[in-house]
Tab-separated table of C-alpha atoms and ligand atoms in Angstrom:
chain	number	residue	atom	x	y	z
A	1	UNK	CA	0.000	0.000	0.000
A	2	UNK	CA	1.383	3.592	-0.418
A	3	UNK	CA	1.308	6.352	1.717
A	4	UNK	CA	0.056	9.188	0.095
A	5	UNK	CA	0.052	11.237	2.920
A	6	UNK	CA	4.266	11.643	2.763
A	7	UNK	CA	5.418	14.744	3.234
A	8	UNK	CA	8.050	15.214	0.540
A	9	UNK	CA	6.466	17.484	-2.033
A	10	UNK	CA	7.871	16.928	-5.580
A	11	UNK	CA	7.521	19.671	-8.028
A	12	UNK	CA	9.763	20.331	-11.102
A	13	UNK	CA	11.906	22.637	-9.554
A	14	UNK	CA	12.675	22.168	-6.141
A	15	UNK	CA	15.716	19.380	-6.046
A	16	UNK	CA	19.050	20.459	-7.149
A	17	UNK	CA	20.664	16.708	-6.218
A	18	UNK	CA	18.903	15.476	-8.964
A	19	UNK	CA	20.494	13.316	-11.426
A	20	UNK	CA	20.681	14.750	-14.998
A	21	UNK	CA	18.306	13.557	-17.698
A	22	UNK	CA	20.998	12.278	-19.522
A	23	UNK	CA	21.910	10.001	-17.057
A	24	UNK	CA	18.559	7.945	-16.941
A	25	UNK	CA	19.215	5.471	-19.700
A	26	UNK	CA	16.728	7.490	-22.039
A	27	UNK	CA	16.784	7.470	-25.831
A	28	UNK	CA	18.800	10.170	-27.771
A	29	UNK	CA	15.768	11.049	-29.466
A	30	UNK	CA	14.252	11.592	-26.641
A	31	UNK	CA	16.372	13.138	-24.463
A	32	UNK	CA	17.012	15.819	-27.534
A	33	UNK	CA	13.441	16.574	-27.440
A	34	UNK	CA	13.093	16.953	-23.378
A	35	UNK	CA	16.104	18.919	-23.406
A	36	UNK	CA	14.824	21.488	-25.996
A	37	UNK	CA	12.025	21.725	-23.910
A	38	UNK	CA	14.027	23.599	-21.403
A	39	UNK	CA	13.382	20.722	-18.801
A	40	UNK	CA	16.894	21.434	-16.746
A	41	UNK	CA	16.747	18.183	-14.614
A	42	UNK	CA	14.238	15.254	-13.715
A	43	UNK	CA	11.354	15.556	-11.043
A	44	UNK	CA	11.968	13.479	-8.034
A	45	UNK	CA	9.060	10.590	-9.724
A	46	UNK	CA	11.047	10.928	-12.878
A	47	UNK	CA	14.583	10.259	-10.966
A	48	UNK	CA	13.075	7.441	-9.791
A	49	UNK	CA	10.579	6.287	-12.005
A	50	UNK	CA	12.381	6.041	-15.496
A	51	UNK	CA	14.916	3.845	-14.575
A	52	UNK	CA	12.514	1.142	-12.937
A	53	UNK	CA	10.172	1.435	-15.754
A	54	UNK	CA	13.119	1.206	-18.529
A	55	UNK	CA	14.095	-2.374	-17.156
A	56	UNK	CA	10.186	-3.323	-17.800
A	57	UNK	CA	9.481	-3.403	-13.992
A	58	UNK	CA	5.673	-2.542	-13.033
A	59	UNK	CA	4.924	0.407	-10.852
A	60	UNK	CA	2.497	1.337	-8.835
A	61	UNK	CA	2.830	4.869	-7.984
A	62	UNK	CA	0.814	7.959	-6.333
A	63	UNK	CA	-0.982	9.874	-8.749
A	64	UNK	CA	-0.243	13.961	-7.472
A	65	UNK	CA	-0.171	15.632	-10.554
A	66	UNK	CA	2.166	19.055	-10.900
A	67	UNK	CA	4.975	16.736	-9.969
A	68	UNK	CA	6.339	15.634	-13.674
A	69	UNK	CA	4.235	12.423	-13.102
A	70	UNK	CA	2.880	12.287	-17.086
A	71	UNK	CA	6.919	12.555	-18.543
A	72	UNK	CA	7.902	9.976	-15.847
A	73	UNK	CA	5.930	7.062	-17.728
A	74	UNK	CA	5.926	8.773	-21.378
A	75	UNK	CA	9.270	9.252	-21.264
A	76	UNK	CA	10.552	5.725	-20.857
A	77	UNK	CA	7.527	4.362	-22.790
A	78	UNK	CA	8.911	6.244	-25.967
A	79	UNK	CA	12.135	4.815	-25.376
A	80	UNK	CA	11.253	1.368	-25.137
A	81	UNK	CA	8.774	1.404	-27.863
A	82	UNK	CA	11.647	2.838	-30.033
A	83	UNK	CA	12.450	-1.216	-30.316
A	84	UNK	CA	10.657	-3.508	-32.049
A	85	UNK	CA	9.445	-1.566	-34.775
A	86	UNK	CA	5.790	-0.679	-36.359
A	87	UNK	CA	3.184	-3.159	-35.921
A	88	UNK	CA	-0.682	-2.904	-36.843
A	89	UNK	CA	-1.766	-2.780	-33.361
A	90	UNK	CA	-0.948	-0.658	-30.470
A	91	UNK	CA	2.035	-1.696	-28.124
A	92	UNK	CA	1.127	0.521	-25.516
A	93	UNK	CA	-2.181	1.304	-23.642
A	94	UNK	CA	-2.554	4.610	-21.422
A	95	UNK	CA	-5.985	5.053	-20.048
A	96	UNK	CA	-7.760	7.959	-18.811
A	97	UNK	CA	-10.785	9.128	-17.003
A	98	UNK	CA	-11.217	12.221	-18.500
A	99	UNK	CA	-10.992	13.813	-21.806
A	100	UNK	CA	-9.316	16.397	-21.068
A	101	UNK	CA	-6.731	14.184	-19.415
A	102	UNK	CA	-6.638	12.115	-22.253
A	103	UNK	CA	-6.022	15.070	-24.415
A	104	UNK	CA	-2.992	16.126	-22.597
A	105	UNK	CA	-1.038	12.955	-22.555
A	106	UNK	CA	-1.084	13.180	-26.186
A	107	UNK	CA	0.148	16.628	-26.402
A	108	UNK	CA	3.258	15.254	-23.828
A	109	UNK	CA	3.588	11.975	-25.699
A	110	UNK	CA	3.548	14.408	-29.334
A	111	UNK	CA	6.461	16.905	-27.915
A	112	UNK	CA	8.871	14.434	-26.434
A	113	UNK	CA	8.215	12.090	-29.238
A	114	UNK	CA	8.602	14.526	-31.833
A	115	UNK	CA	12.188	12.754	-33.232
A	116	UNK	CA	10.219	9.232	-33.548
A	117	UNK	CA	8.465	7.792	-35.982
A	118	UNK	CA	5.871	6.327	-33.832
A	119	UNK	CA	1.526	6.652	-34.407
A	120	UNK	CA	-0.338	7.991	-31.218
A	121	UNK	CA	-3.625	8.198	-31.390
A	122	UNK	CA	-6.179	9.411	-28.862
A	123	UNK	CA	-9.857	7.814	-28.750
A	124	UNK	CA	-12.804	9.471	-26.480
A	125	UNK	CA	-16.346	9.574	-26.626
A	126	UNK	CA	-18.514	12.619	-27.795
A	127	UNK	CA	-16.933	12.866	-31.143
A	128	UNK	CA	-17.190	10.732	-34.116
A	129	UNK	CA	-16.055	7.157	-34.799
A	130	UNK	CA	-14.826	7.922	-38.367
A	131	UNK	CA	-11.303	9.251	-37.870
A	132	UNK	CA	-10.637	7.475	-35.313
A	133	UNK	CA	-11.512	4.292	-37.287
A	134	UNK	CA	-9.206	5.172	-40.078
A	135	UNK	CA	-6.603	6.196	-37.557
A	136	UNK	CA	-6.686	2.737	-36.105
A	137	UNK	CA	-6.441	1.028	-39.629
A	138	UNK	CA	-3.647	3.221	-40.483
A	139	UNK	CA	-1.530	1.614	-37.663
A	140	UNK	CA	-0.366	2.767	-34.391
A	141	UNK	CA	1.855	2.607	-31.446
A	142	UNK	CA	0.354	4.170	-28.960
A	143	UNK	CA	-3.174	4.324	-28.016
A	144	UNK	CA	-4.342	7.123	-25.321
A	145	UNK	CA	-8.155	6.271	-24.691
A	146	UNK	CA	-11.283	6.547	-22.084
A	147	UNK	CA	-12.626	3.483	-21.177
A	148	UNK	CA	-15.410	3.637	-22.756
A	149	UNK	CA	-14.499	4.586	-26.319
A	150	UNK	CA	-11.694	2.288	-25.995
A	151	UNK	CA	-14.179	-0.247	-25.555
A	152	UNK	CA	-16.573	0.343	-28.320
A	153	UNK	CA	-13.899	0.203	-30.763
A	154	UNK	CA	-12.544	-3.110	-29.503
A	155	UNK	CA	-16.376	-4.334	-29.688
A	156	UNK	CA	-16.404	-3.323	-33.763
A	157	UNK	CA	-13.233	-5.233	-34.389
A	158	UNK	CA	-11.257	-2.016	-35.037
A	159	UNK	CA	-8.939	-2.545	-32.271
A	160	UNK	CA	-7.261	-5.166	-30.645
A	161	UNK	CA	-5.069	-5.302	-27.859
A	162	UNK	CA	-3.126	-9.039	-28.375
A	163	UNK	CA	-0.081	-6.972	-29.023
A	164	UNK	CA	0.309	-4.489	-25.733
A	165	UNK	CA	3.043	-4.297	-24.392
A	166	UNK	CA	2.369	-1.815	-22.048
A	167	UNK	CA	-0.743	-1.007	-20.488
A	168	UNK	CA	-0.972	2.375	-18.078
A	169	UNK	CA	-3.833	2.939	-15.771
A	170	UNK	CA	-3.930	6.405	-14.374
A	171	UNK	CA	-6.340	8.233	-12.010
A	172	UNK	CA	-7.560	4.345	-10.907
A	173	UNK	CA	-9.066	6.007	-8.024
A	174	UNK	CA	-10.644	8.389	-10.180
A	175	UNK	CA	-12.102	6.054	-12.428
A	176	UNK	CA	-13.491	4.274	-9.674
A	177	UNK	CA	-15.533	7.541	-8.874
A	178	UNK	CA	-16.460	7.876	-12.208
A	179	UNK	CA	-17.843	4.110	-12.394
A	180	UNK	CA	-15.114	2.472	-14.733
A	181	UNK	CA	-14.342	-0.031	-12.661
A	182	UNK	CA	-16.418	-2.647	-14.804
A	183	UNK	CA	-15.059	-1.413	-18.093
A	184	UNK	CA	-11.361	-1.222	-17.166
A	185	UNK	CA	-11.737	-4.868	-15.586
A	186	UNK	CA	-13.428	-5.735	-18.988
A	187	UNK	CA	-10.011	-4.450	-20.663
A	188	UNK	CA	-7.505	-6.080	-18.229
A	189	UNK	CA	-9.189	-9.175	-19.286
A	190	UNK	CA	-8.499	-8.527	-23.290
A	191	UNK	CA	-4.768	-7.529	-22.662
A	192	UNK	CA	-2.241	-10.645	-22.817
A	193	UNK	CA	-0.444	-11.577	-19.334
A	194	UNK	CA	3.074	-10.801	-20.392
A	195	UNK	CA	3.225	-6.837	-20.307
A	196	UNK	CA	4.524	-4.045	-18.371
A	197	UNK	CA	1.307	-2.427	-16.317
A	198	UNK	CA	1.673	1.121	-14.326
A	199	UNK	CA	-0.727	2.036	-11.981
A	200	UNK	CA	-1.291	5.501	-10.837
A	201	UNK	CA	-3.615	6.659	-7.990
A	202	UNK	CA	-4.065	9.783	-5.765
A	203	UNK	CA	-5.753	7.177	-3.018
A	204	UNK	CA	-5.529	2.673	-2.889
A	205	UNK	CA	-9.184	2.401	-1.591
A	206	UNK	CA	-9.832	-1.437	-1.613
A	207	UNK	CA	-11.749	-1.658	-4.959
A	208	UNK	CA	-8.324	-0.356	-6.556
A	209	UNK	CA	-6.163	-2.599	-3.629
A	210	UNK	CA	-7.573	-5.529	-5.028
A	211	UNK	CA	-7.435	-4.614	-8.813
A	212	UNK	CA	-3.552	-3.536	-8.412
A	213	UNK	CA	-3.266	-7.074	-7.646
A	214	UNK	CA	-4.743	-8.565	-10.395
A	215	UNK	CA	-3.302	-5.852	-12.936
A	216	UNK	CA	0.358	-6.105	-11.427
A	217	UNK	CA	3.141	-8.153	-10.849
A	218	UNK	CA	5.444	-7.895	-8.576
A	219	UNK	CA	5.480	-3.910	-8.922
A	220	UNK	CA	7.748	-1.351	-7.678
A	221	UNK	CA	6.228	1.227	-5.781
A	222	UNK	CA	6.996	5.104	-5.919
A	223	UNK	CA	6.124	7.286	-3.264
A	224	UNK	CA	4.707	11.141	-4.106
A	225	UNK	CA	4.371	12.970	-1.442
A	226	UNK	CA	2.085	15.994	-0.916
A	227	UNK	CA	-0.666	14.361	-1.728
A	228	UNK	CA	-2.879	15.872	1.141
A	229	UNK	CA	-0.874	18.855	1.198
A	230	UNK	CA	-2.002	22.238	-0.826
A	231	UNK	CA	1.440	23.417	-1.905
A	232	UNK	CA	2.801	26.387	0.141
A	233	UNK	CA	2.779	28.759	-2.988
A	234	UNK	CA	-0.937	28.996	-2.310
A	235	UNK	CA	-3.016	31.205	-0.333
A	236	UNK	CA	-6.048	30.284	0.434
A	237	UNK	CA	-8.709	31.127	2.875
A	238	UNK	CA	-12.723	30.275	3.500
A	239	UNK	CA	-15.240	32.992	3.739
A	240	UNK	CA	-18.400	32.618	5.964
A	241	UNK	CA	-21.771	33.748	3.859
A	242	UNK	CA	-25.109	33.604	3.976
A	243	UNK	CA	-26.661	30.834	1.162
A	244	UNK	CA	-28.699	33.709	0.012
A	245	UNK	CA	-25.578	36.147	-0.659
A	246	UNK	CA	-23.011	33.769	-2.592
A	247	UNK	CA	-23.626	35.285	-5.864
A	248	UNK	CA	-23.104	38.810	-4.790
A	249	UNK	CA	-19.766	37.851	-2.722
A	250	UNK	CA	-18.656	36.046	-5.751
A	251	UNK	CA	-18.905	39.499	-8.086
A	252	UNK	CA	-17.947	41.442	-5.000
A	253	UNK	CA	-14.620	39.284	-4.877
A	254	UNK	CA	-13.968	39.571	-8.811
A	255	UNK	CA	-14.480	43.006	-8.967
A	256	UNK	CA	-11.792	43.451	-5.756
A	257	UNK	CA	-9.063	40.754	-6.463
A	258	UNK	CA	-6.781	41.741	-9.496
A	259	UNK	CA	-7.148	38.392	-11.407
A	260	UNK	CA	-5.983	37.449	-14.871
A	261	UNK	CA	-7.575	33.742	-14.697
A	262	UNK	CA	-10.014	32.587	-12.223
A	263	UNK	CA	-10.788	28.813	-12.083
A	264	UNK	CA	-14.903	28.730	-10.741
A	265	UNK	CA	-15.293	25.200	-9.062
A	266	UNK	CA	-19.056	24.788	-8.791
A	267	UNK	CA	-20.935	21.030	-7.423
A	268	UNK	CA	-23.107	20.443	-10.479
A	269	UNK	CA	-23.409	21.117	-13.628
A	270	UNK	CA	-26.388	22.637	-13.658
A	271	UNK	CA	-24.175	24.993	-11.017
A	272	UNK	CA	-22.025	25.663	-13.381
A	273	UNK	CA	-24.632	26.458	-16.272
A	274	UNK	CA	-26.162	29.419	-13.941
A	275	UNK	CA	-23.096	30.671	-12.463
A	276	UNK	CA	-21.671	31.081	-16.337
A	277	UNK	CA	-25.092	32.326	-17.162
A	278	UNK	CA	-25.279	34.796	-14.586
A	279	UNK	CA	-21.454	35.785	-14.730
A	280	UNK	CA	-22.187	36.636	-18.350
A	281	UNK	CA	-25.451	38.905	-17.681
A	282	UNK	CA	-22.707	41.176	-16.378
A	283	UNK	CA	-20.895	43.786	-18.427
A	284	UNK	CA	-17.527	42.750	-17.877
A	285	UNK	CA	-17.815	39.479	-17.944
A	286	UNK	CA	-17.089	36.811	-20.632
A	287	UNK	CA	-16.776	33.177	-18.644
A	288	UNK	CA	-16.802	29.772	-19.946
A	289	UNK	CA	-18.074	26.572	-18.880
A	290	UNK	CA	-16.905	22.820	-18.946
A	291	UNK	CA	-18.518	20.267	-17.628
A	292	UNK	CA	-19.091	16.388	-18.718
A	293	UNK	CA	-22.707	17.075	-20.463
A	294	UNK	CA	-21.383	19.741	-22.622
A	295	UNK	CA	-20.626	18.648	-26.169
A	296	UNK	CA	-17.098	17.989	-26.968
A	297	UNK	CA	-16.589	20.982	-29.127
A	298	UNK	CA	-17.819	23.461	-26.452
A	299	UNK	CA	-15.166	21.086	-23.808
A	300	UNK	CA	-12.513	21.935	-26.352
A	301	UNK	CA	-13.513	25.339	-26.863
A	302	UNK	CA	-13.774	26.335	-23.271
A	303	UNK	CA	-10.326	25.160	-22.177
A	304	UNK	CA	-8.460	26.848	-24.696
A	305	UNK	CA	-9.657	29.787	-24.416
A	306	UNK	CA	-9.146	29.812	-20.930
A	307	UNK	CA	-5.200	28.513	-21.589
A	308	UNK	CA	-5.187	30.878	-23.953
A	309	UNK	CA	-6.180	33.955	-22.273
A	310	UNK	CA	-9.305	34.336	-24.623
A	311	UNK	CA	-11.262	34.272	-21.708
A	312	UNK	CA	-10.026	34.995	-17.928
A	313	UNK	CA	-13.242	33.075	-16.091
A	314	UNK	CA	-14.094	29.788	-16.523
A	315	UNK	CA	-16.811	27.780	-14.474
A	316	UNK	CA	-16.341	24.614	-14.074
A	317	UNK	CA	-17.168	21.225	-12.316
A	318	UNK	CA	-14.748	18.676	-10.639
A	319	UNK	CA	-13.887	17.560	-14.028
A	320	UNK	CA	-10.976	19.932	-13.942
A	321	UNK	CA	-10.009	19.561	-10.608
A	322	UNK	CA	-7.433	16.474	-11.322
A	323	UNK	CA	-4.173	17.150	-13.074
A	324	UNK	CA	-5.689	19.654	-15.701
A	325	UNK	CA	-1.819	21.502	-16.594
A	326	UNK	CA	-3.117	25.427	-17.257
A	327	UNK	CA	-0.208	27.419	-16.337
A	328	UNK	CA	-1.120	30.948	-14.973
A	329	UNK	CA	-4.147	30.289	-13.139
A	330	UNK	CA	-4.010	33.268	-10.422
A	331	UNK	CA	-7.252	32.370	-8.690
A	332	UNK	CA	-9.607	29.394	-8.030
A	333	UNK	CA	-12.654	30.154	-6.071
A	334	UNK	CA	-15.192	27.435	-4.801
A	335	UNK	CA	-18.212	28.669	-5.552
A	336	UNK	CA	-18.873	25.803	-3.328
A	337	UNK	CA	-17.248	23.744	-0.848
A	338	UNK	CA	-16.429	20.302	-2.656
A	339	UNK	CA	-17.896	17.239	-0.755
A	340	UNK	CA	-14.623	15.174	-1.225
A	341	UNK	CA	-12.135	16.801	1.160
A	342	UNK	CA	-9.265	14.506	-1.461
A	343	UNK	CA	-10.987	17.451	-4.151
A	344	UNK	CA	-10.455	20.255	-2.130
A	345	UNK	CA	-6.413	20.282	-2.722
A	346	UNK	CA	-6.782	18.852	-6.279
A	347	UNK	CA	-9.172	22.019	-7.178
A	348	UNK	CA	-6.849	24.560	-5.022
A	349	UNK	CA	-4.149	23.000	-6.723
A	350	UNK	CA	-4.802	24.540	-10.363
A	351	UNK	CA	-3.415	27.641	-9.300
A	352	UNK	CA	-0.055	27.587	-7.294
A	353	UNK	CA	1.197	25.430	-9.920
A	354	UNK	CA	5.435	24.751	-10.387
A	355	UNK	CA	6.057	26.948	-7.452
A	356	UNK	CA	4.244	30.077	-8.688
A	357	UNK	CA	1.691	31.819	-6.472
A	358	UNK	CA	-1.972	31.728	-6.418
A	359	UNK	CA	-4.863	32.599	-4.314
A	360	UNK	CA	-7.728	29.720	-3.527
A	361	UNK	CA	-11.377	31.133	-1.922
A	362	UNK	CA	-13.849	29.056	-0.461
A	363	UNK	CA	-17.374	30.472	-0.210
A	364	UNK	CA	-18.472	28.404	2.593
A	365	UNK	CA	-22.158	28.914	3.976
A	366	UNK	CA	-23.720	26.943	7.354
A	367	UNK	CA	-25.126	24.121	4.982
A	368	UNK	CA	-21.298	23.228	4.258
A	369	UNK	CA	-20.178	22.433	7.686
A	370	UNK	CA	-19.320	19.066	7.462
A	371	UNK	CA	-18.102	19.297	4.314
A	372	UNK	CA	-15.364	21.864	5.836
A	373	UNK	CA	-14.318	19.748	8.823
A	374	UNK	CA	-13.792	16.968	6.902
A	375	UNK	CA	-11.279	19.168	4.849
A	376	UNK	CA	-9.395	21.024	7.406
A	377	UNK	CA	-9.033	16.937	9.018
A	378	UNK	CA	-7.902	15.751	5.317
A	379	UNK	CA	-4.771	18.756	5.153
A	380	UNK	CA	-4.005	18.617	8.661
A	381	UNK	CA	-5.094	21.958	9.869
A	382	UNK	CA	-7.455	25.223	10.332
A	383	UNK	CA	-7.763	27.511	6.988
A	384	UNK	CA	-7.991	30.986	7.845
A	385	UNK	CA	-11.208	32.886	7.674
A	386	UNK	CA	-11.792	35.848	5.936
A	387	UNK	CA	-14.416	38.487	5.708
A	388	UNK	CA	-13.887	40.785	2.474
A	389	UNK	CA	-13.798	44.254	3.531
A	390	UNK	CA	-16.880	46.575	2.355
A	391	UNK	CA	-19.177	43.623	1.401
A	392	UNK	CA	-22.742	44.309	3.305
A	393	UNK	CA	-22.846	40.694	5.072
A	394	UNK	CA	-26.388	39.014	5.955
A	395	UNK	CA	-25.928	37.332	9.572
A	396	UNK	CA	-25.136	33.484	8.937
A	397	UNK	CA	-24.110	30.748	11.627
A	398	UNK	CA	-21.296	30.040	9.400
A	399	UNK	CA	-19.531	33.131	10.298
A	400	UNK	CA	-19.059	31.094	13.742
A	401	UNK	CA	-15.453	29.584	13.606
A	402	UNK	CA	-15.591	26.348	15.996
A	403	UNK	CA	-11.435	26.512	17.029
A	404	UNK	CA	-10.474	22.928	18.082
A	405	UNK	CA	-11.461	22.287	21.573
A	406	UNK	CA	-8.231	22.761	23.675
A	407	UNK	CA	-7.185	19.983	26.153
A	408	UNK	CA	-8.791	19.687	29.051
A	409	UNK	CA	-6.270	19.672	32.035
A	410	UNK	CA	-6.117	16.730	33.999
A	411	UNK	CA	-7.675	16.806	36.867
A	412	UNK	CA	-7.130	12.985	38.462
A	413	UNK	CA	-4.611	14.356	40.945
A	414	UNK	CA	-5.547	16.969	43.396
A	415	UNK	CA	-2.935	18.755	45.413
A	416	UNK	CA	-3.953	18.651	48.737
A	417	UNK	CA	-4.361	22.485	50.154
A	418	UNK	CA	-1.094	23.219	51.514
A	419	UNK	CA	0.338	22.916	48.117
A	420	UNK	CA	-1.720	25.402	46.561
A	421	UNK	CA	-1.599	29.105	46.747
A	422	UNK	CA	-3.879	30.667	48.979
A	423	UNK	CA	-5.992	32.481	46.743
A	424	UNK	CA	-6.539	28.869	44.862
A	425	UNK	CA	-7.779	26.581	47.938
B	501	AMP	P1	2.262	16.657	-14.625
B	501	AMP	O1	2.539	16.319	-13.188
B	501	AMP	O2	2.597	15.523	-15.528
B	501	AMP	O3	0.876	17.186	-14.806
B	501	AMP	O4	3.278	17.835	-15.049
B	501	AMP	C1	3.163	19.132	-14.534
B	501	AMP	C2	3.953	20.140	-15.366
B	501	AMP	O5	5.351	19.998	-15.141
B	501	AMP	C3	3.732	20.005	-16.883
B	501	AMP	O6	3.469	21.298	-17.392
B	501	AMP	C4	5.066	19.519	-17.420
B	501	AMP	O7	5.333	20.049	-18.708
B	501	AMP	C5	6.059	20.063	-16.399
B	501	AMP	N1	7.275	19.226	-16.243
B	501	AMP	C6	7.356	17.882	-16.337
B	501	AMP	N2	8.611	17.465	-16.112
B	501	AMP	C7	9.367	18.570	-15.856
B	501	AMP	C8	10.761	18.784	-15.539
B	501	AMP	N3	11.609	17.785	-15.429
B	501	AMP	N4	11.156	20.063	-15.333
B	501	AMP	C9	10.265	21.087	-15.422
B	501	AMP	N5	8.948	20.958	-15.733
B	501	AMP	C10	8.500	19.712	-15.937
């Protein structure tokens, strides 16, 4: 089992003892292509990832994202596709929860392997089949898929997996949320027994415990540490509000803070939707929205605008919370307090990101009390409250702050009287 709770944070930056990238055993390819990225040395999971997974050894691994975690497995995987040569089917499996996700493995997997000659090709639902079809009869290396999709394809024949090599499960403990347990057992059971398998997961409940155990053998595992810690590049603070006043303290907040992205976590979709709507019924504003019942075009749409600076506010559900990469993000605001305390530092974690600084605000009304303490138990301690300055506040019980109860002294042992101080007997 791993402990995700270490304490050793990894980011990109922070370890000078580092080995170099050259030193890892990587291809020269690849290492050209890394190099021109400006990468100066590996993450701590890279360090000690790409070696183990360069001899073929399976990993399990903690999946805290902002730590290099996606070049740790590409990186080798590249390298040791490099051998054997083109085949019709794919050598290598990476599977996603999200879209999104999905989408941004392939952008990694196109920049470092821009010196091979190898097919990638990404397959997720709410877009057509055709493409993708052709794609797959074309020939490729390297599939990057949602279970689902993945799934549909194999069912119409256009995809086999008899070949794999390598099969890469990421966010398991996210997929478990999402419900696709059954379909990623259905795909285990279609891959042959002799490959390399990585697992990555934020949390080993025992639905994932027992799966790593099928999926696995004998694997190496990698600790990540930080996992319940919000990196210390971020600010971030609750404030206390009436249910009836969130909007207004939302609007109040964006026209005070001096933002250039905000990241809007909402519950629901249908959360989102409004907030979006509303945040648009206001002069200034021009937000976007993502969430998993928008169409795939508006998905795509949304998130590059918002990485592009097209559009500074977008509104968004939990879908976005794990490992999205947007550099830049200078504020994420909960519109409301998430009900998995695990999402509370995945959301506060888009901004903050490779030691730059961000700001993280929790609306947080009486409804959400629970919801709070479970977070402040998750990351260890308090988070400050706030009031912003100006704002014409409605009375809520929220605005009480419980402290921790302090000890209570004990009192087994009584001093008898001539022991105490006068004014105490
Ligand atoms: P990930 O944890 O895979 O989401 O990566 C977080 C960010 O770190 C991505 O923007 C990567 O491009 C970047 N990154 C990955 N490896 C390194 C490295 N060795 N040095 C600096 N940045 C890196």
């Amino acid at each position: 089992m791993i402990d995700t709770a270490t304490e050793t944070t990894s980011t990109p930056e922070n370890n000078a003892t580092l080995p170099n990238f050259s030193d890892l055993g990587l291809a020269e390819p690849v290492l050209k292509a890394v190099l021109e990225k400006g990468y100066e040395r590996p993450t701590p999971i890279q360090a000690e990832a790409i070696p183990l997974l360069l001899q073929g050894k399976d990993v399990i691994g903690g999946s805290q994202t902002g730590t290099g975690k996606t070049a740790a497995f590409c990186l080798p995987i590249l390298t040791r596709l490099l051998e054997g040569g083109h085949q019709k089917n794919p050598r290598c499996l990476i599977l996603e929860p999200t879209r999104e996700l999905a989408q941004q493995v392939i952008a990694q997997l196109e920049t470092y392997g821009k010196y091979l000659d190898l097919k990638v090709v990404l397959l997720h639902g709410g877009v057509k089949y055709g493409r993708q079809r052709e794609a797959l009869d074309a020939g490729v290396d390297i599939v990057v898929a949602t279970p689902g999709r993945l799934l549909d394809h194999m069912q119409q024949k256009a995809l086999t997996l008899k070949d794999l090599d390598v099969l890469v499960l990421d966010e398991a403990d996210r997929m478990l949320d999402m419900g696709f347990m059954p379909d990623v057992r259905r795909i285990l059971d279609k891959c042959p027994d002799k490959r390399q398998s990585l697992l990555f997961s934020a949390t080993i409940p025992p639905a994932i415990e027992k799966l790593s155990e099928r999926m696995l053998h004998e694997p190496s595992q990698i600790r990540i540490g930080g996992g319940r810690k919000p990196a210390e590049t971020i600010n971030h603070a609750i404030y206390p509000v009436d249910d009836r006043q969130k909007f207004d303290l939302l609007v109040s907040l964006l026209e005070r803070i001096e933002y250039h992205s905000v990241l809007i976590f909402t519950r629901t979709k249908a959360g989102a939707d409004i907030i979006g709507n509303w945040l648009n019924g206001r002069e200034e504003g021009s937000a976007s929205v993502l969430h998993s019942d928008r169409t795939q075009s508006q998905r795509d749409k949304a998130l590059k605008e918002f990485k592009d600076g097209k559009c500074d506010i977008l509104v968004a559900t939990d879908i976005v919370a794990r490992g999205i990469d947007i550099s830049g993000v200078s504020h994420v605001i909960n519109y409301d307090v998430p009900e998995n305390a695990e999402d509370y530092v995945h959301r506060i974690g888009r901004t903050g990101r490779a030691e730059r600084s961000g700001d993280a605000v929790t609306l947080y009304t009486a409804q959400d009390k629970d919801f709070l303490g479970a977070i402040e138990r998750f990351i260890g301690k308090s988070i400050e409250r706030k009031q912003l300055e100006g704002f014409d506040y409605a009375y809520t019980p929220a605005m009480q702050h419980d402290k921790p109860r302090k000890k209570k002294r004990n009192r087994g042992y009584q001093a008898p009287d001539s022991y105490k101080p006068r004014w105490r007997r």
